[in-house]
Coordinates of C-alpha atoms in Angstrom, one line a residue:
Q2 CA -4.2 2.5 -3.6
N3 CA -6.1 3.7 -0.5
D4 CA -7.0 2.7 3.0
E5 CA -10.1 0.7 2.0
V6 CA -8.2 -1.3 -0.5
A7 CA -5.4 -1.9 2.1
R8 CA -8.1 -3.1 4.5
G9 CA -9.4 -5.6 2.0
A10 CA -5.9 -6.8 1.2
M11 CA -5.2 -7.3 4.9
E12 CA -8.4 -9.2 5.4
A13 CA -7.7 -11.4 2.3
L14 CA -4.1 -12.1 3.5
Q15 CA -5.2 -13.0 7.0
A16 CA -7.9 -15.3 5.5
A17 CA -5.2 -17.0 3.5
N18 CA -3.2 -17.5 6.8
F19 CA -0.6 -14.9 6.1
L20 CA 0.6 -12.8 9.0
V21 CA 0.6 -9.0 8.6
P22 CA 3.4 -7.6 8.8
Q23 CA 5.5 -10.7 9.5
D24 CA 4.8 -12.2 6.0
V25 CA 3.5 -9.2 4.1
S26 CA 3.6 -5.5 4.8
V27 CA 0.5 -3.5 4.0
A28 CA 0.2 0.3 3.7
G29 CA -2.7 2.5 2.7
F30 CA -3.0 6.0 1.2
D31 CA -5.5 8.6 2.3
G32 CA -5.8 8.2 6.0
I33 CA -9.5 7.6 6.2
A34 CA -9.7 4.0 7.6
N35 CA -12.8 4.4 9.7
E36 CA -12.7 1.2 11.7
P37 CA -9.8 0.1 13.8
L38 CA -7.7 -2.6 12.1
H39 CA -5.6 -5.3 13.7
P40 CA -2.8 -4.6 13.2
R41 CA -3.2 -0.9 13.0
L42 CA -2.8 0.2 9.4
T43 CA 0.3 2.2 8.2
T44 CA -1.0 5.0 5.9
V45 CA -0.1 8.2 4.2
E46 CA -2.6 10.8 5.6
V47 CA -3.8 13.2 2.9
P48 CA -5.6 16.5 3.8
L49 CA -8.7 15.6 1.8
R50 CA -10.8 18.4 3.4
D51 CA -8.1 21.0 2.4
I52 CA -8.0 19.6 -1.2
G53 CA -11.8 19.8 -1.5
K54 CA -11.9 23.3 -0.1
A55 CA -9.2 24.5 -2.6
A56 CA -11.0 22.9 -5.5
V57 CA -14.2 24.7 -4.6
E58 CA -12.4 28.0 -4.2
L59 CA -10.7 27.6 -7.6
L60 CA -14.0 26.8 -9.3
L61 CA -15.8 29.7 -7.7
K62 CA -12.9 32.0 -8.8
N63 CA -13.0 30.7 -12.3
P64 CA -15.9 28.4 -13.2
T65 CA -14.5 27.8 -16.8
P66 CA -10.8 27.5 -16.3
N67 CA -8.7 27.5 -19.4
K68 CA -5.5 26.2 -17.8
I69 CA -4.5 23.6 -15.3
E70 CA -3.5 24.7 -11.9
H71 CA -1.2 22.6 -9.8
L72 CA -1.4 22.7 -6.0
M73 CA 0.6 20.8 -3.5
F74 CA -0.6 19.7 -0.1
P75 CA 1.5 18.3 2.7
V76 CA 1.0 14.6 3.6
R77 CA 2.0 12.7 6.7
L78 CA 3.2 9.2 7.2
S79 CA 1.3 7.6 10.0
L80 CA 3.1 4.5 11.1
G81 CA 0.9 1.7 12.2
A82 CA 1.8 -1.9 12.9
S83 CA 1.0 -3.3 9.4
T84 CA 4.5 -2.8 8.0
A85 CA 7.9 -4.2 9.0
P86 CA 11.4 -3.8 7.6
P87 CA 12.2 -6.3 4.8
K88 CA 13.7 -9.6 5.8
S89 CA 17.3 -10.0 5.0
I90 CA 18.0 -12.3 2.1

């Protein structure tokens, strides 16, 4: 989902006495976790500022678009300590 949902999941897991990442791996998506988490959250960092800038530029260029434009932005995996390799079965 996103970093805030991942934060909530980590807190709920820890409150239920699960260990992150020993019992459950948790990862976020967006890279905007503002407060430090323990363990540090693994997340996919998304260039939200670049996406917003591109959206405004597209709207200024054509305020009434008649087609969908697809843009791709690079993301980056930021490995924290909230994920671990799966346990062997």
